[in-house]
Short mmCIF file of C-alpha atoms in Angstrom, two decimals:
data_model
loop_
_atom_site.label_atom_id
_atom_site.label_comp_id
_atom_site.label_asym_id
_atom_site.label_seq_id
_atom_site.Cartn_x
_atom_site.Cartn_y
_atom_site.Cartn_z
CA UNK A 1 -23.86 20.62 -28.82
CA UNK A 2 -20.07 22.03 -28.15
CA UNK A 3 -17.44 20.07 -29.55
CA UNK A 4 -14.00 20.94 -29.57
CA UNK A 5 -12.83 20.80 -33.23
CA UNK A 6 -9.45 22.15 -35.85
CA UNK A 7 -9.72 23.62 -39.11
CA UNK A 8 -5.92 23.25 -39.87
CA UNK A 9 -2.82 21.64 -38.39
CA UNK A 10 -0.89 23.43 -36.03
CA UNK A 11 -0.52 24.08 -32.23
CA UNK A 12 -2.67 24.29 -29.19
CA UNK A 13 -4.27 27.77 -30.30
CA UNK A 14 -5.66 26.25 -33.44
CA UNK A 15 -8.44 24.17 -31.40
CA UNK A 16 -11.18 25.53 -31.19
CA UNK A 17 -15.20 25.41 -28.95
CA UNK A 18 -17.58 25.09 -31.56
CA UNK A 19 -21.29 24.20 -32.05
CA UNK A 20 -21.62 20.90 -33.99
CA UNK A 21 -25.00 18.91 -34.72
CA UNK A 22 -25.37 15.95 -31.82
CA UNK A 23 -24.06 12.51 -33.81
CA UNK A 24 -26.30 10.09 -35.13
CA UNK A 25 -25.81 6.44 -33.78
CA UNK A 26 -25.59 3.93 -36.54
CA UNK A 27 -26.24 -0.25 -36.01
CA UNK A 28 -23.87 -1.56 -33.00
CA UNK A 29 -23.36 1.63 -31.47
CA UNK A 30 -24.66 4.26 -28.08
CA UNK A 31 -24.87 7.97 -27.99
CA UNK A 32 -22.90 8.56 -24.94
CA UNK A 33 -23.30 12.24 -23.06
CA UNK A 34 -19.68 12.77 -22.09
CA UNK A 35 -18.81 13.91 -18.30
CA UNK A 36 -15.28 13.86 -19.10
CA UNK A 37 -12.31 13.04 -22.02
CA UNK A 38 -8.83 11.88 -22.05
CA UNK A 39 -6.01 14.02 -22.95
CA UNK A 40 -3.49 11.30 -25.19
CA UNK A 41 -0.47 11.67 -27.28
CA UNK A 42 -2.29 10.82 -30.47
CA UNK A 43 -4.22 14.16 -29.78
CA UNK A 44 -1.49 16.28 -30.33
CA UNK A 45 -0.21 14.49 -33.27
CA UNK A 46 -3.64 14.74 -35.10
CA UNK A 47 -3.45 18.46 -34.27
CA UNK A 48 0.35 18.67 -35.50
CA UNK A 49 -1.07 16.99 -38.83
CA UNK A 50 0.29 13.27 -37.98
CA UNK A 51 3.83 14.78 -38.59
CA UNK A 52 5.17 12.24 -35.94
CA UNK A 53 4.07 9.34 -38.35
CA UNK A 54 6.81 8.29 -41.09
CA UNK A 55 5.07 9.79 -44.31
CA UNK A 56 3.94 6.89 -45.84
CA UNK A 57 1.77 5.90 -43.00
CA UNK A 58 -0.08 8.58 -42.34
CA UNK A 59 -3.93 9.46 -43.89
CA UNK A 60 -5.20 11.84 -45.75
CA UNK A 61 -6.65 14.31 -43.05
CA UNK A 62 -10.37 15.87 -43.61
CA UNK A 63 -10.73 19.17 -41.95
CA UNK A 64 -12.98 20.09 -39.26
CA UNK A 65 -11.63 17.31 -36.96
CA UNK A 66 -12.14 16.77 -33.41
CA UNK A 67 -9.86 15.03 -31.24
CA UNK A 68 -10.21 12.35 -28.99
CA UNK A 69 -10.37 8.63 -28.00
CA UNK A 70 -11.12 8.44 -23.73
CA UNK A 71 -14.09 9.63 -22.31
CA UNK A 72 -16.43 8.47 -19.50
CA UNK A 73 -19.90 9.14 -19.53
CA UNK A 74 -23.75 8.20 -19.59
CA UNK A 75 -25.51 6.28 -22.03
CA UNK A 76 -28.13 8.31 -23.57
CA UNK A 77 -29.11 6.49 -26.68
CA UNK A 78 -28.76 3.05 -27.81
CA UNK A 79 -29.15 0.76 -31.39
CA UNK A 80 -31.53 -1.51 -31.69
CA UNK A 81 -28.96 -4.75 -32.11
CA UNK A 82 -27.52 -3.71 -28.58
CA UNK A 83 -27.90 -5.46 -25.79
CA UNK A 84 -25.51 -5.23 -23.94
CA UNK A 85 -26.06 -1.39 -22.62
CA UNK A 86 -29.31 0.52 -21.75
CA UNK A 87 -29.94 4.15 -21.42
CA UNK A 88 -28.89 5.56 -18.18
CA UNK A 89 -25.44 3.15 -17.45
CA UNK A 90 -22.50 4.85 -16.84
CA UNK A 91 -19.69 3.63 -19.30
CA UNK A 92 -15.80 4.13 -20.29
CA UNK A 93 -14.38 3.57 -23.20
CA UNK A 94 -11.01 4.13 -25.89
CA UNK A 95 -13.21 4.79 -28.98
CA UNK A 96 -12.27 3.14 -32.57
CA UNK A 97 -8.53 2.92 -31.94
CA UNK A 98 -6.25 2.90 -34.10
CA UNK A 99 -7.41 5.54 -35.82
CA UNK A 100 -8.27 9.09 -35.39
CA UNK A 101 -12.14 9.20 -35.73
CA UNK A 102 -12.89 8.84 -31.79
CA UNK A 103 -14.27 12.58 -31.86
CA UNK A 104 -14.31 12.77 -27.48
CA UNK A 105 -13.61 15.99 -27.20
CA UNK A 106 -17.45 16.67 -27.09
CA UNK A 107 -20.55 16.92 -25.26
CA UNK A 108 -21.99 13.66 -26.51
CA UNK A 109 -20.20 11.18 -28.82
CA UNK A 110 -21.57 8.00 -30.93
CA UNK A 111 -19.64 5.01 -29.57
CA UNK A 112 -19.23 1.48 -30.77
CA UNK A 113 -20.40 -0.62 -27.59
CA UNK A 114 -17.50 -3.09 -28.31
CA UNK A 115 -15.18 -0.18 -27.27
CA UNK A 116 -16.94 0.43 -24.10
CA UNK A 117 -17.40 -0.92 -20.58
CA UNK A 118 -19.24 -0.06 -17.68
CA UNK A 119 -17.69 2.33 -15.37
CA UNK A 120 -16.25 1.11 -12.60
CA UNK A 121 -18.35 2.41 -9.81
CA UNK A 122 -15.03 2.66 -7.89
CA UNK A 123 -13.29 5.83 -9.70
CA UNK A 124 -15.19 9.04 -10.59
CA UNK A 125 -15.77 10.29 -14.55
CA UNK A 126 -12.52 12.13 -14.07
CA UNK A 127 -10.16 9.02 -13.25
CA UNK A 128 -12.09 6.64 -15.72
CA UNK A 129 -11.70 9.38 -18.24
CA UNK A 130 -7.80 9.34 -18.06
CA UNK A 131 -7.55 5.40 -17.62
CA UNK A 132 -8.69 4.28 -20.75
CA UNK A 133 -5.84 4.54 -24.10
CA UNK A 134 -2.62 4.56 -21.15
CA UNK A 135 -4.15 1.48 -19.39
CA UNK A 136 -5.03 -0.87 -22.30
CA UNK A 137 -1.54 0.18 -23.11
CA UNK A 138 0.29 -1.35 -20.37
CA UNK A 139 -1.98 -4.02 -20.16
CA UNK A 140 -1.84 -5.32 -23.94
CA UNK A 141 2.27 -4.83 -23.46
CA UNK A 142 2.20 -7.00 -20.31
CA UNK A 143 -0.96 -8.76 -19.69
CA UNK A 144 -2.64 -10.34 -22.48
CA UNK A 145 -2.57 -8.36 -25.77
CA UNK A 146 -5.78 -9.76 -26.92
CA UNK A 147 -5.86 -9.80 -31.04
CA UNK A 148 -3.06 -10.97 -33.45
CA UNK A 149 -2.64 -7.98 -35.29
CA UNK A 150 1.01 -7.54 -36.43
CA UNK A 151 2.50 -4.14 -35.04
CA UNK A 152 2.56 -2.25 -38.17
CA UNK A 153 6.36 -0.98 -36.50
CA UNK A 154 7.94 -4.60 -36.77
CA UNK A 155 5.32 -6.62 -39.09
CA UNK A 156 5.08 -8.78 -35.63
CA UNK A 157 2.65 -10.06 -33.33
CA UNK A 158 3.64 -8.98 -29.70
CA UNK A 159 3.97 -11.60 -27.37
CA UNK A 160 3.46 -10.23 -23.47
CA UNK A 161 6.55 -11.47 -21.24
CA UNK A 162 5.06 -13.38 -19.02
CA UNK A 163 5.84 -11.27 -15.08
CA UNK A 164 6.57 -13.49 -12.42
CA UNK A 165 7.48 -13.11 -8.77
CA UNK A 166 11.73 -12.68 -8.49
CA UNK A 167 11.60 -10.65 -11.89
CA UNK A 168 13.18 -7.24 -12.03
CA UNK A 169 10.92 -4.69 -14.47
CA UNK A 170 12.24 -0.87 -15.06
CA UNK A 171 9.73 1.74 -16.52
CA UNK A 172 11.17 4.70 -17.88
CA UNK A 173 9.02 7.39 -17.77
CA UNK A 174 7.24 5.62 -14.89
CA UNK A 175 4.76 8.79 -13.67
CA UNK A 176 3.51 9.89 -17.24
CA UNK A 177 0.05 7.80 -18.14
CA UNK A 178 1.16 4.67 -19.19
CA UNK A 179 4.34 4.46 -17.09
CA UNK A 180 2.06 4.64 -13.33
CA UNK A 181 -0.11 1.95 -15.19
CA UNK A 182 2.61 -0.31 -16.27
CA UNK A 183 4.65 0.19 -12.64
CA UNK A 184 1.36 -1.14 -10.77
CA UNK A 185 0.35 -3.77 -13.07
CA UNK A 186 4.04 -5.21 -12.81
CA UNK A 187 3.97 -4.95 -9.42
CA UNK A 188 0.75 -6.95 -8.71
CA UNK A 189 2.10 -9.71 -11.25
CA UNK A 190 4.69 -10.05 -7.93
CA UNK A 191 7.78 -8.45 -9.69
CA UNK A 192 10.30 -5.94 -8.09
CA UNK A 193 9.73 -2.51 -10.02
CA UNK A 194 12.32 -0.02 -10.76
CA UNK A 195 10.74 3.95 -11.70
CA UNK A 196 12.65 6.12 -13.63
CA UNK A 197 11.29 9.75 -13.30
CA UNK A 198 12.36 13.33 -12.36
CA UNK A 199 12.27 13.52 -8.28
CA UNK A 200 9.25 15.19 -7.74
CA UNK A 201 7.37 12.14 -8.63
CA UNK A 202 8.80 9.75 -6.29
CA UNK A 203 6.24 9.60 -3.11
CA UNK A 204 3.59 9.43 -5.61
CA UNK A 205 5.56 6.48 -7.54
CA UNK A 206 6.36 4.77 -3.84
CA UNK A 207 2.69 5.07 -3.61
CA UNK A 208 1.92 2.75 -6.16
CA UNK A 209 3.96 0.09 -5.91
CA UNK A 210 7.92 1.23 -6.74
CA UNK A 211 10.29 -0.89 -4.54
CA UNK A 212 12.93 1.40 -6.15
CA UNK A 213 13.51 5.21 -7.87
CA UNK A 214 15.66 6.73 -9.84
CA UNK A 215 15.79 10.30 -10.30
CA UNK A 216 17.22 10.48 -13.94
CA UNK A 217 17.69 14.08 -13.59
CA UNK A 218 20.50 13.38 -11.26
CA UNK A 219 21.61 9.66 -11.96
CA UNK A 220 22.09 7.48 -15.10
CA UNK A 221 20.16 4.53 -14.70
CA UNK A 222 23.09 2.30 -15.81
CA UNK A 223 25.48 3.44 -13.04
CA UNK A 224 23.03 1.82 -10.39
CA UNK A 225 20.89 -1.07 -11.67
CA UNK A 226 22.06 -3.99 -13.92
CA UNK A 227 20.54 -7.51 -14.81
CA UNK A 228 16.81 -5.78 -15.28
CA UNK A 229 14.50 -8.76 -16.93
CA UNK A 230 12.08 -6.19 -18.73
CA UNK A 231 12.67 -2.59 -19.34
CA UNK A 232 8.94 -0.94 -20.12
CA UNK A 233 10.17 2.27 -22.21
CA UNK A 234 7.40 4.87 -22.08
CA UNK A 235 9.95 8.11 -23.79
CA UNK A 236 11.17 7.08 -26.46
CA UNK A 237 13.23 9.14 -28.85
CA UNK A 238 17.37 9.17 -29.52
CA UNK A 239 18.28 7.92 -26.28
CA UNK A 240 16.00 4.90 -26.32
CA UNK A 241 19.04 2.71 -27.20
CA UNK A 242 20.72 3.86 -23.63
CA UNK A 243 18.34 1.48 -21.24
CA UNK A 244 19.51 -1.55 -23.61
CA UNK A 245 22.44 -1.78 -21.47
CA UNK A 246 20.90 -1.96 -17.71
CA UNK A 247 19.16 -5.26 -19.71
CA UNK A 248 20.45 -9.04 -19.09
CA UNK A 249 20.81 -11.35 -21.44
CA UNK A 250 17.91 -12.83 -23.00
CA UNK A 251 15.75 -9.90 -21.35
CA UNK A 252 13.58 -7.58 -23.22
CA UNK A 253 12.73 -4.11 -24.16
CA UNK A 254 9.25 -2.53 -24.52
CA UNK A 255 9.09 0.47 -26.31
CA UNK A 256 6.29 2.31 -26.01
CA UNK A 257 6.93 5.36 -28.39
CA UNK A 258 8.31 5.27 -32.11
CA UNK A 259 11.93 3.78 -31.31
CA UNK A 260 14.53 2.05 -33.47
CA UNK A 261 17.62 -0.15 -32.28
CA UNK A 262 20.42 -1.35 -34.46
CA UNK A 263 19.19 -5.23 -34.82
CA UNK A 264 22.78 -5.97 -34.59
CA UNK A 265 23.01 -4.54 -30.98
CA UNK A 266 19.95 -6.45 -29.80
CA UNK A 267 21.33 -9.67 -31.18
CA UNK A 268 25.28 -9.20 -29.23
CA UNK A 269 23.50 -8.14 -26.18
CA UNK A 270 20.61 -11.33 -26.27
CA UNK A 271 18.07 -9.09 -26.17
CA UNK A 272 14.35 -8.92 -27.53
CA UNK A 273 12.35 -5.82 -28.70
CA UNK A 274 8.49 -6.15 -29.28
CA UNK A 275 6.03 -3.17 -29.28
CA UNK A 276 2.43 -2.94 -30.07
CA UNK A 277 -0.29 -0.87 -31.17
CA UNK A 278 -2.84 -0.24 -29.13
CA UNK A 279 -6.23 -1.20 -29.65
CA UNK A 280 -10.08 -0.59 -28.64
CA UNK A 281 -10.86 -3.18 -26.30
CA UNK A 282 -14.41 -3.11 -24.03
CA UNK A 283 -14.13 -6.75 -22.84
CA UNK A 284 -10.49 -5.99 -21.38
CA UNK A 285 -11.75 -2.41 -20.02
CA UNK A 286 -14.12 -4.46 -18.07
CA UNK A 287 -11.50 -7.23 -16.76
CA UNK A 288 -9.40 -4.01 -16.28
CA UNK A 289 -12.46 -2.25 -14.09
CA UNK A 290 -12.55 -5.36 -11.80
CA UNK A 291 -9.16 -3.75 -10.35
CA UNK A 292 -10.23 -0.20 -10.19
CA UNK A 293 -13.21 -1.32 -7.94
CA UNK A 294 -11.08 -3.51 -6.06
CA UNK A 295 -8.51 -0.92 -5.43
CA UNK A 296 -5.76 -2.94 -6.81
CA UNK A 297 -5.29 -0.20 -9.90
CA UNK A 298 -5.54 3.83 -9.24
CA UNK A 299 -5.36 6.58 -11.86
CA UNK A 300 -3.02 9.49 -11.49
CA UNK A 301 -4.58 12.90 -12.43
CA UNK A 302 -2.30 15.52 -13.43
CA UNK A 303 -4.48 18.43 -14.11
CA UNK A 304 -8.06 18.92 -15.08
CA UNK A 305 -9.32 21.59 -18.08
CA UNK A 306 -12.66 22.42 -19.17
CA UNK A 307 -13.40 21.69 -22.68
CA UNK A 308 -13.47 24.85 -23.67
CA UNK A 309 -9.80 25.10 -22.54
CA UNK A 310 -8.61 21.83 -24.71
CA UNK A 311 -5.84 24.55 -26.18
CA UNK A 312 -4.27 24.63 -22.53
CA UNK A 313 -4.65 21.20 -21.44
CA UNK A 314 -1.95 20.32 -24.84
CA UNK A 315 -0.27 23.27 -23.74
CA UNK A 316 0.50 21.76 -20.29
CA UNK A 317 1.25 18.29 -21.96
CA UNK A 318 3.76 20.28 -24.08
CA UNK A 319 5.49 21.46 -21.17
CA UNK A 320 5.99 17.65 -19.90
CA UNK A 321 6.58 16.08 -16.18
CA UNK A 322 2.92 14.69 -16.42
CA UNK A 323 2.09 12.92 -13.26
CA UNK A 324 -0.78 10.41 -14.14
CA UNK A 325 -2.94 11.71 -17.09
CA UNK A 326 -4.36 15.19 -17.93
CA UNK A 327 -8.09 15.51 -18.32
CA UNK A 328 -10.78 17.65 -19.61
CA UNK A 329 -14.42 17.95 -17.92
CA UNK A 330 -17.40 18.35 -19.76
CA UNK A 331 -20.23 17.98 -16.74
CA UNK A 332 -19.54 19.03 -13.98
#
């Protein structure tokens, strides 16, 4: 079979189409053909070599790797202790996150079948391929985070604010994956929701649910909205610290990304900071795929790739402005 794979670290150009033997599916598991993968941030920091990770958390790397966690696609195979998939159903799935042995980017892929869930019948391969990692994101941060594994950022258990009708919630970075997820889940929990993107995403950020935009390429945030109850930060980076003032007291910031505020500054302003880690999660994929096929939740698709053209697809998530996810096709 072809499976995209990397020898070294380095950029886009070092991934390469190769033939690989098909995987063997061990107790608890399904060999999934793949009709189409998810293009994630943890993708391009396994190709970079993890360099995003402080050095003391990252592990050791074992080269060839292939990337990958999202995929949708057909089960072709399955163990004998499951049950709870047969040969021929159509399934979606984040595979064995966190960690970096999901292996997606591939024409067939061994998959535990506690990752997975059935497709919902409502979106295509494409859209169920990009849902997956960005979804269980925003849902874990607002919904119901669904283990009690400390965040290995803080050393704390996450506790999702609970969204009610009359709340305010911002999302920064609101048309990248996680962002469009987090602005429509908010919004169906009954708050008001405030998208902060470049212009040319606003019709499609209207679309899903934003009662108000802000085009932060022409206005600061803090010069038009104050007393926000929940500020979802999908960026990140040096000017995370910035959306702690649009915050009331007692609110609370989600950062998505690596982030760091001065303790001291959350405690004068009243303000709480809790992030997660996301996790592999089939039983919430399937709560999740209720919405899908009740077109309550949609999936942006920025672009679509071939496999064989992995390199580009990071190339174009390099070059930022993502609207919805990027994705790569495997059958057409």
């Amino acid at each position: 079979m072809k499976a995209i794979q990397f020898h070294e670290a380095g950029g886009p150009e070092v991934l390469q189409y190769d033939e690989v033997p098909l995987p063997e599916i061990g107790p608890g598991e399904v060999l999934v053909q793949v009709y189409a993968a998810g293009v994630n941030p943890p993708d391009w920091y396994l190709r970079e070599g993890l360099k995003v990770m402080p050095a003391e958390m990252r592990p050791a790397l074992e080269f060839p790797l292939t990337p990958g966690t999202d995929m949708s696609g057909v089960v072709r195979a399955v163990a004998s202790d499951v049950a709870e998939f047969s040969v021929g159903d159509e399934v979606f799935g984040m595979l064995r996150f966190p960690g970096f042995d999901g292996r997606t980017y591939a024409e067939y892929v061994a998959a535990p079948a506690a990752d997975l869930a059935r497709k919902p019948a409502g979106i295509d391969h494409v859209q169920a391929a990009g849902a997956p990692m960005a979804v269980l994101t925003a849902w874990q941060l607002l919904i119901d985070l669904g283990h009690d594994v400390a965040s290995p950022f803080t050393g704390r258990v996450h506790q999702p604010v609970p969204i009610a009708p009359g709340m305010t919630v911002l999302v920064n970075g609101a048309a990248g994956g996680v962002g469009h997820f987090a602005v429509q889940l908010a919004k169906l929990k009954g708050a008001r929701v405030v998208a902060v993107a470049s212009g040319r995403h606003e019709q499609f950020l209207r679309k899903l649910g934003a009662d108000e935009f802000i085009d932060y390429t022409r206005t600061r945030a803090a010069d038009v909205v104050s007393g926000i109850d929940l500020v979802i930060d999908t960026v990140g980076g040096p000017d995370s610290s910035y959306f702690l003032t649009v915050l009331r007291r007692g609110g609370t910031m989600l950062p998505v990304f690596f982030a760091q505020y001065d303790p001291e500054e959350t405690a004068r302003l009243g303000i709480s900071v809790s992030d997660i880690q996301v996790r592999s999660s089939g039983p919430q994929l399937a709560e999740i795929g209720r919405l899908f096929d009740e077109g309550k939740l949609q999936v942006g698709v920025d672009s679509t790739y071939p496999l064989s053209e992995a390199g580009n697809a990071h190339t174009r998530a390099a070059q930022g402005h993502i609207q919805g996810k990027i994705v790569l096709t495997v059958v057409s």
